[in-house]
PDB file of C-alpha atoms and ligand atoms in Angstrom:
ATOM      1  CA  UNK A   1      93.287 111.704 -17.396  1.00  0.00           C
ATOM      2  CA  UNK A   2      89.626 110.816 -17.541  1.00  0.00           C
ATOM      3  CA  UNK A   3      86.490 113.145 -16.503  1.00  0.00           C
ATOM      4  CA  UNK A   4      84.672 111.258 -14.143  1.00  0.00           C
ATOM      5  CA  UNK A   5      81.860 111.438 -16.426  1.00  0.00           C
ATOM      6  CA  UNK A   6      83.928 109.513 -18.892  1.00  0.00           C
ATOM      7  CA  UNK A   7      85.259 107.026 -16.496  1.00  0.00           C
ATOM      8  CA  UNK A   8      81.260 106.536 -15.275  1.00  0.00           C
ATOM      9  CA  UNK A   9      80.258 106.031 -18.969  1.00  0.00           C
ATOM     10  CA  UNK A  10      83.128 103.309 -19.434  1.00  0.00           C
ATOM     11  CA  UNK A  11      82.625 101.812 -16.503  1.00  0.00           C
ATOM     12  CA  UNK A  12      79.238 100.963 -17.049  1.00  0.00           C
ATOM     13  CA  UNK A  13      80.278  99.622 -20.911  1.00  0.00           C
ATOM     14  CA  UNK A  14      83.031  97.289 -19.040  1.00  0.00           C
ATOM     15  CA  UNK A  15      79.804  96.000 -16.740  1.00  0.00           C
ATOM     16  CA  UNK A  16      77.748  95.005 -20.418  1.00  0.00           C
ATOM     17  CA  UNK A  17      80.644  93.503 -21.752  1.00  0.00           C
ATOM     18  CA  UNK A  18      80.667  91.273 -18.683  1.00  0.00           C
ATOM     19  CA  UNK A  19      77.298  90.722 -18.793  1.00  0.00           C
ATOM     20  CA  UNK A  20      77.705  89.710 -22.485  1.00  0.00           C
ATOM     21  CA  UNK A  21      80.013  87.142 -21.917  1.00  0.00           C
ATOM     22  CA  UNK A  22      77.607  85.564 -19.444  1.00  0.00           C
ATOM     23  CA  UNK A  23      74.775  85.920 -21.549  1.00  0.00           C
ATOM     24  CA  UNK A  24      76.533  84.229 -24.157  1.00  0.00           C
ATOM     25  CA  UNK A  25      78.239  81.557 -21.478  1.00  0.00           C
ATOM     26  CA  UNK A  26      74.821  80.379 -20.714  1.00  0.00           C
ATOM     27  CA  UNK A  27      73.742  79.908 -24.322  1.00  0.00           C
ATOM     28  CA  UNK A  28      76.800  78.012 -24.905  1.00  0.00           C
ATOM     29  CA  UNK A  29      75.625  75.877 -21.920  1.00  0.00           C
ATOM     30  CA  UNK A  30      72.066  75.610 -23.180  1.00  0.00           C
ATOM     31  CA  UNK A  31      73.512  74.355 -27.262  1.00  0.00           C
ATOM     32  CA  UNK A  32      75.684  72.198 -25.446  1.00  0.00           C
ATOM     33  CA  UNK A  33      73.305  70.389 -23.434  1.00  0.00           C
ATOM     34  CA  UNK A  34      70.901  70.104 -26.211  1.00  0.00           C
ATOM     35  CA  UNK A  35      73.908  68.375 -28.523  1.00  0.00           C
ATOM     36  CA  UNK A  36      74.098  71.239 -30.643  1.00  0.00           C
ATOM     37  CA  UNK A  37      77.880  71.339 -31.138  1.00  0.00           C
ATOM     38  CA  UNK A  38      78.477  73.297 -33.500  1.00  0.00           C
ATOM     39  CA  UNK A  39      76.354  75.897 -32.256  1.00  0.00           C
ATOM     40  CA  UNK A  40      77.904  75.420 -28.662  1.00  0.00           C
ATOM     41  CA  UNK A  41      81.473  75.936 -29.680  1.00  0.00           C
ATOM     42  CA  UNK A  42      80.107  79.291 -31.627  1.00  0.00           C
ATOM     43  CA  UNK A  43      78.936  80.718 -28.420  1.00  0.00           C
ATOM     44  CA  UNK A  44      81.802  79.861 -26.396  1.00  0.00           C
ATOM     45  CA  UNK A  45      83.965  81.763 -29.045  1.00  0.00           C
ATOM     46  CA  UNK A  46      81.602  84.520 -28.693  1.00  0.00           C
ATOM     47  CA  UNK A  47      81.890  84.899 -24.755  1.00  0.00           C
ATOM     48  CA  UNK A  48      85.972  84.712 -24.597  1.00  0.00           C
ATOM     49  CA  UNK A  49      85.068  87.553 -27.527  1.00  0.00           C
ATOM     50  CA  UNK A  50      83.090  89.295 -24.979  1.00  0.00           C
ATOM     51  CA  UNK A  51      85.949  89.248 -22.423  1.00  0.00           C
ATOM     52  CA  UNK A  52      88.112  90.458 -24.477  1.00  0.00           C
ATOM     53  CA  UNK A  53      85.544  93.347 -25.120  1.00  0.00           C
ATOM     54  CA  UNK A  54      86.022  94.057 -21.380  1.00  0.00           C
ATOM     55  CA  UNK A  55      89.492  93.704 -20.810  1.00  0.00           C
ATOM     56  CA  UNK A  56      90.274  95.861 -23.479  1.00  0.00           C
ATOM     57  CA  UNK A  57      88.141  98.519 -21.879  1.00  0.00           C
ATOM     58  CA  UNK A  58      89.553  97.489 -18.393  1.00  0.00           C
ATOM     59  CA  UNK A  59      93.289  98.507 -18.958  1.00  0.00           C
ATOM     60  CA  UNK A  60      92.126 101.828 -21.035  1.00  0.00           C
ATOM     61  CA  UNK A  61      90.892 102.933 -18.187  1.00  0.00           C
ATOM     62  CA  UNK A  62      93.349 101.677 -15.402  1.00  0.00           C
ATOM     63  CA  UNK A  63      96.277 103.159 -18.012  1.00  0.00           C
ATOM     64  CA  UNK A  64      93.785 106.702 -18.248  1.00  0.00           C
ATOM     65  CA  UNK A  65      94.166 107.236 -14.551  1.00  0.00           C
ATOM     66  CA  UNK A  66      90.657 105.839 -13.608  1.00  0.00           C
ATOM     67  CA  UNK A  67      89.609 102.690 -11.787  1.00  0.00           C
ATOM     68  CA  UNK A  68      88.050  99.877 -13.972  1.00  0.00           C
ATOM     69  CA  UNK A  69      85.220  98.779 -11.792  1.00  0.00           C
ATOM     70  CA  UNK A  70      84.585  95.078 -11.244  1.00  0.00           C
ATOM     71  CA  UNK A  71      80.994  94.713 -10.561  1.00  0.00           C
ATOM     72  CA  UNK A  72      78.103  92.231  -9.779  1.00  0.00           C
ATOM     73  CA  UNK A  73      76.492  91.239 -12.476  1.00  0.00           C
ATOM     74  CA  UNK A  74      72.831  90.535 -13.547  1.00  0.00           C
ATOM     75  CA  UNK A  75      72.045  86.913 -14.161  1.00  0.00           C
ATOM     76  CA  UNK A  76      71.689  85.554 -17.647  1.00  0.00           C
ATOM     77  CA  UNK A  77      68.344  83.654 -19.033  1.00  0.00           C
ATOM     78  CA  UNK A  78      69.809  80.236 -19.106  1.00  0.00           C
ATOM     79  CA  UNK A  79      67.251  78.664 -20.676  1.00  0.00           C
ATOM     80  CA  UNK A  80      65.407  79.294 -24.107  1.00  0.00           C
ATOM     81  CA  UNK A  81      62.158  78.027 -26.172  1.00  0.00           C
ATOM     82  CA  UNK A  82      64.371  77.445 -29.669  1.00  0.00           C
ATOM     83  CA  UNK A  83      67.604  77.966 -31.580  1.00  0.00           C
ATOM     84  CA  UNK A  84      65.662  80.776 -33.267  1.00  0.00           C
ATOM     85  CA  UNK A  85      64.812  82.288 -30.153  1.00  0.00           C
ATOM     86  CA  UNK A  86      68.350  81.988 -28.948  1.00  0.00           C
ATOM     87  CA  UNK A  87      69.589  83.714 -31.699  1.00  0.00           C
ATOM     88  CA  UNK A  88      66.911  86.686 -31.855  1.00  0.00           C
ATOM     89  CA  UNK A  89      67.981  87.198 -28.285  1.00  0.00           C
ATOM     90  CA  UNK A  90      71.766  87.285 -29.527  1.00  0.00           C
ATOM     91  CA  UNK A  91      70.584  89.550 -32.220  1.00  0.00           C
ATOM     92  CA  UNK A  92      68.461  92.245 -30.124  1.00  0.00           C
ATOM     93  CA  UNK A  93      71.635  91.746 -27.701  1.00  0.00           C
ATOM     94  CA  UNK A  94      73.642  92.964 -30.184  1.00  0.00           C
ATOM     95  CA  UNK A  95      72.082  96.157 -31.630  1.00  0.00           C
ATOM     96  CA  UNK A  96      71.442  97.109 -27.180  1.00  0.00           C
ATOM     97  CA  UNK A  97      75.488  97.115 -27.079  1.00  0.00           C
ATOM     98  CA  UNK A  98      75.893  99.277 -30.202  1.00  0.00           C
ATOM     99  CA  UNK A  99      73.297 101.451 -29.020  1.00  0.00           C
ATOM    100  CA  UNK A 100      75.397 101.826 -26.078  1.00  0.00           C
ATOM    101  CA  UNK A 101      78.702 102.487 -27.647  1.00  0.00           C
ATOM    102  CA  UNK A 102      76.999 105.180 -29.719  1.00  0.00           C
ATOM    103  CA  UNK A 103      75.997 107.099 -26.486  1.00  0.00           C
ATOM    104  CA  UNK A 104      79.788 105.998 -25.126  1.00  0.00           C
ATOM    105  CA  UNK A 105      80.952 107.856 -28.451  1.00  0.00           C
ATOM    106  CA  UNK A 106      78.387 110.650 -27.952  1.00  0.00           C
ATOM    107  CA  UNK A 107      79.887 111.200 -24.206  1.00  0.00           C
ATOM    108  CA  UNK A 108      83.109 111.563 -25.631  1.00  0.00           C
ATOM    109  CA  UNK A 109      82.530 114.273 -27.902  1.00  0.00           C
ATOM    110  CA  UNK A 110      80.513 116.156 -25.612  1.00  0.00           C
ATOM    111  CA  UNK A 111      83.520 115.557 -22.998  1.00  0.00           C
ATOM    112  CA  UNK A 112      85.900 116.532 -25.911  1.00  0.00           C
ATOM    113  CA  UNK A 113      87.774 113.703 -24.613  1.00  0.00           C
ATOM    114  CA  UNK A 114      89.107 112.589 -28.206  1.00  0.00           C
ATOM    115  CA  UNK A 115      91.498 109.941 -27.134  1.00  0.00           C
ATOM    116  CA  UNK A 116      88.587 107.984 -25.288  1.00  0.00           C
ATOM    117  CA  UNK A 117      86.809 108.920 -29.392  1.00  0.00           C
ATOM    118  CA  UNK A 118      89.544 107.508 -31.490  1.00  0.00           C
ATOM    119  CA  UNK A 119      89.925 104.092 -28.688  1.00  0.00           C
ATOM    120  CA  UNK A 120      86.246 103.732 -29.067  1.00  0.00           C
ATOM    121  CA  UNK A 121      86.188 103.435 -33.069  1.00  0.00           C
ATOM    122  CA  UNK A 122      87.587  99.952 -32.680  1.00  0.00           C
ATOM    123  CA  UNK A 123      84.298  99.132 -31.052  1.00  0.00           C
ATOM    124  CA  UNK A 124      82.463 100.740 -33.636  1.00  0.00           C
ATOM    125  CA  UNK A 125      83.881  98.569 -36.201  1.00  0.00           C
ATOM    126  CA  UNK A 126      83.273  95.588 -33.827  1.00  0.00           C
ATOM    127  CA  UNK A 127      79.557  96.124 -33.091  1.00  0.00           C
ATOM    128  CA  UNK A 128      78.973  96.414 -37.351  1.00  0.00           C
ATOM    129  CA  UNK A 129      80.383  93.307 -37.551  1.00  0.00           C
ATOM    130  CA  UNK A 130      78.341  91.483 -34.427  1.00  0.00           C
ATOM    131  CA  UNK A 131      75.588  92.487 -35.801  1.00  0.00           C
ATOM    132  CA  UNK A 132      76.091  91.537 -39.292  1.00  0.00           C
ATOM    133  CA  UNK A 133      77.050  87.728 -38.251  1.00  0.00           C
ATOM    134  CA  UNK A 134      74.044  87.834 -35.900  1.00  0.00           C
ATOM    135  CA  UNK A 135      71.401  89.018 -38.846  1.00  0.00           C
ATOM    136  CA  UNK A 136      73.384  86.557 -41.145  1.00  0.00           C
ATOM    137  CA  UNK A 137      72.774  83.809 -38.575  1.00  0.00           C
ATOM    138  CA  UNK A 138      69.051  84.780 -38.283  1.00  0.00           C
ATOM    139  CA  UNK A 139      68.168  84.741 -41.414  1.00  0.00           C
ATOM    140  CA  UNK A 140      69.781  80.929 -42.222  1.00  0.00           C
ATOM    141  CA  UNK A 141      67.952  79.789 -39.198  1.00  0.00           C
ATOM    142  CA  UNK A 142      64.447  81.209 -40.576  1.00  0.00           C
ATOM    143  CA  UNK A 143      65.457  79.554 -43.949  1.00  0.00           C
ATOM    144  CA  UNK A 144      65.708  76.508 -42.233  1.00  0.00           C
ATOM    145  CA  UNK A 145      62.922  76.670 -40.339  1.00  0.00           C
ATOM    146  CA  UNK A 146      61.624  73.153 -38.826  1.00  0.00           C
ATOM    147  CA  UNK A 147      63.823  71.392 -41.262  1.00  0.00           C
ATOM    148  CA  UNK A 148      66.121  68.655 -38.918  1.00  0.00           C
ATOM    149  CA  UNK A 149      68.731  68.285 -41.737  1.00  0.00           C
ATOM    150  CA  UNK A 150      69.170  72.253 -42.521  1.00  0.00           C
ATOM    151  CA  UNK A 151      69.478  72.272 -38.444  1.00  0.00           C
ATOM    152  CA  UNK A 152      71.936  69.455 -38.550  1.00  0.00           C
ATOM    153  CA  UNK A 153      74.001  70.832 -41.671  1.00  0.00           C
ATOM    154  CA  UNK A 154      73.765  74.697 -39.696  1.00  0.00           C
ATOM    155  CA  UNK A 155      75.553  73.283 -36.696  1.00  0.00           C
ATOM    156  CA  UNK A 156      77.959  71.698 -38.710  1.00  0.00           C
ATOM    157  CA  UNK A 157      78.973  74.841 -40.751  1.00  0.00           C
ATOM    158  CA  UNK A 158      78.589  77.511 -38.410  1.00  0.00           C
ATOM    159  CA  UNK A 159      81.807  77.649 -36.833  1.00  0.00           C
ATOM    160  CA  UNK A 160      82.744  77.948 -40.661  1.00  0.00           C
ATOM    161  CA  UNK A 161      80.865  81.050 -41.106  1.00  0.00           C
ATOM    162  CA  UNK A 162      82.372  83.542 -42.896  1.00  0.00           C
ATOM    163  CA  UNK A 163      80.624  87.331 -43.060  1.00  0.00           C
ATOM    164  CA  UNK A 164      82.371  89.764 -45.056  1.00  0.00           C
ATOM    165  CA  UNK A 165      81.666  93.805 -43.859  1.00  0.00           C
ATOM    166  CA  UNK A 166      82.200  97.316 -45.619  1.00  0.00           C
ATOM    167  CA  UNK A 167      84.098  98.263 -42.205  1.00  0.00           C
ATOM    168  CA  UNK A 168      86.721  96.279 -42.206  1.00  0.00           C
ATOM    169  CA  UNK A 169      86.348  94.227 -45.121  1.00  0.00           C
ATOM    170  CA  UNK A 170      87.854  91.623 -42.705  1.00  0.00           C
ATOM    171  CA  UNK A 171      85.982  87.565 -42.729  1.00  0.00           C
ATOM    172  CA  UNK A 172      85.025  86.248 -39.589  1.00  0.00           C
TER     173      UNK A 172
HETATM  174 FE1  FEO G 201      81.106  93.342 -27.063  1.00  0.00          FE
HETATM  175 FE2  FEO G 201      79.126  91.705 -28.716  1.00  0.00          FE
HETATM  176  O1  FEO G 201      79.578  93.306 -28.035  1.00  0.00           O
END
């Protein structure tokens, strides 16, 4: 059974994950309409990613004896001045969710709920690896910098990426 604190604090993840997705949905609309395939396709994967973030978190707490609260959600920026930009958004996106899971984790052990501990160390893994393919993609985009053919040849290969991390030792 969860505290309500814990079922609060999870909640409130399920609500970012959503938000995620959406954030992520609307850069996928934003590559797309631009031509940028590649790049388009990336972000799609990333939102159904982000869905599965929630759902995941959804029946934990529905199975837990809690409610899994379906919420409004704020609206995503939709529009955005570069690809770089895009992608330092993804990026600072990123390290806001791990900081989140981190107090999620904290919570836990305070609660000394440790089943809600050990379910959340799959997102710890997760968020190392986010953020690695986010920094990875960051730092090829300011390699390529106004160059049209690196852009062209980076929206070719991304859906090719492949980052490898200590965690899980696992390619994307
Ligand atoms: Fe579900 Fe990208 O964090």
């Amino acid at each position: 059974m969860l505290s309500k604190i814990i079922e609060a604090a999870l909640n409130s993840q399920i609500r970012i994950e959503a938000e995620s997705s959406q954030i992520y949905l609307a850069m996928a609309c934003w590559a797309e309409i631009k031509g940028l395939e590649g790049i388009s396709n990336f972000m799609y994967a990333q939102s159904d990613e982000e869905r599965e973030h929630m759902l995941k978190l959804v029946k934990f707490v529905n199975e837990r004896g809690g409610h899994a609260q379906i919420s409004e959600l704020a609206a995503p920026n939709v529009t955005f001045k570069s690809i770089k930009e895009m992608f330092e958004k993804l990026f600072e996106h990123e390290v806001y969710v791990s900081q989140s899971i981190n107090e999620l984790v904290h919570i836990s052990l305070q609660e000394k709920d440790y089943a809600t501990h050990n379910f959340l160390q799959w997102y710890v893994a997760e968020q190392i690896e986010e953020e690695a393919v986010a920094r990875t993609i960051l730092d090829k985009i300011n390699m390529i910098g106004d160059d049209k053919g690196g852009l062209y040849l980076f929206d070719r290969d991304i859906e090719n990426l492949t980052v490898t991390t200590a965690a899980t030792n696992t390619p994307l």
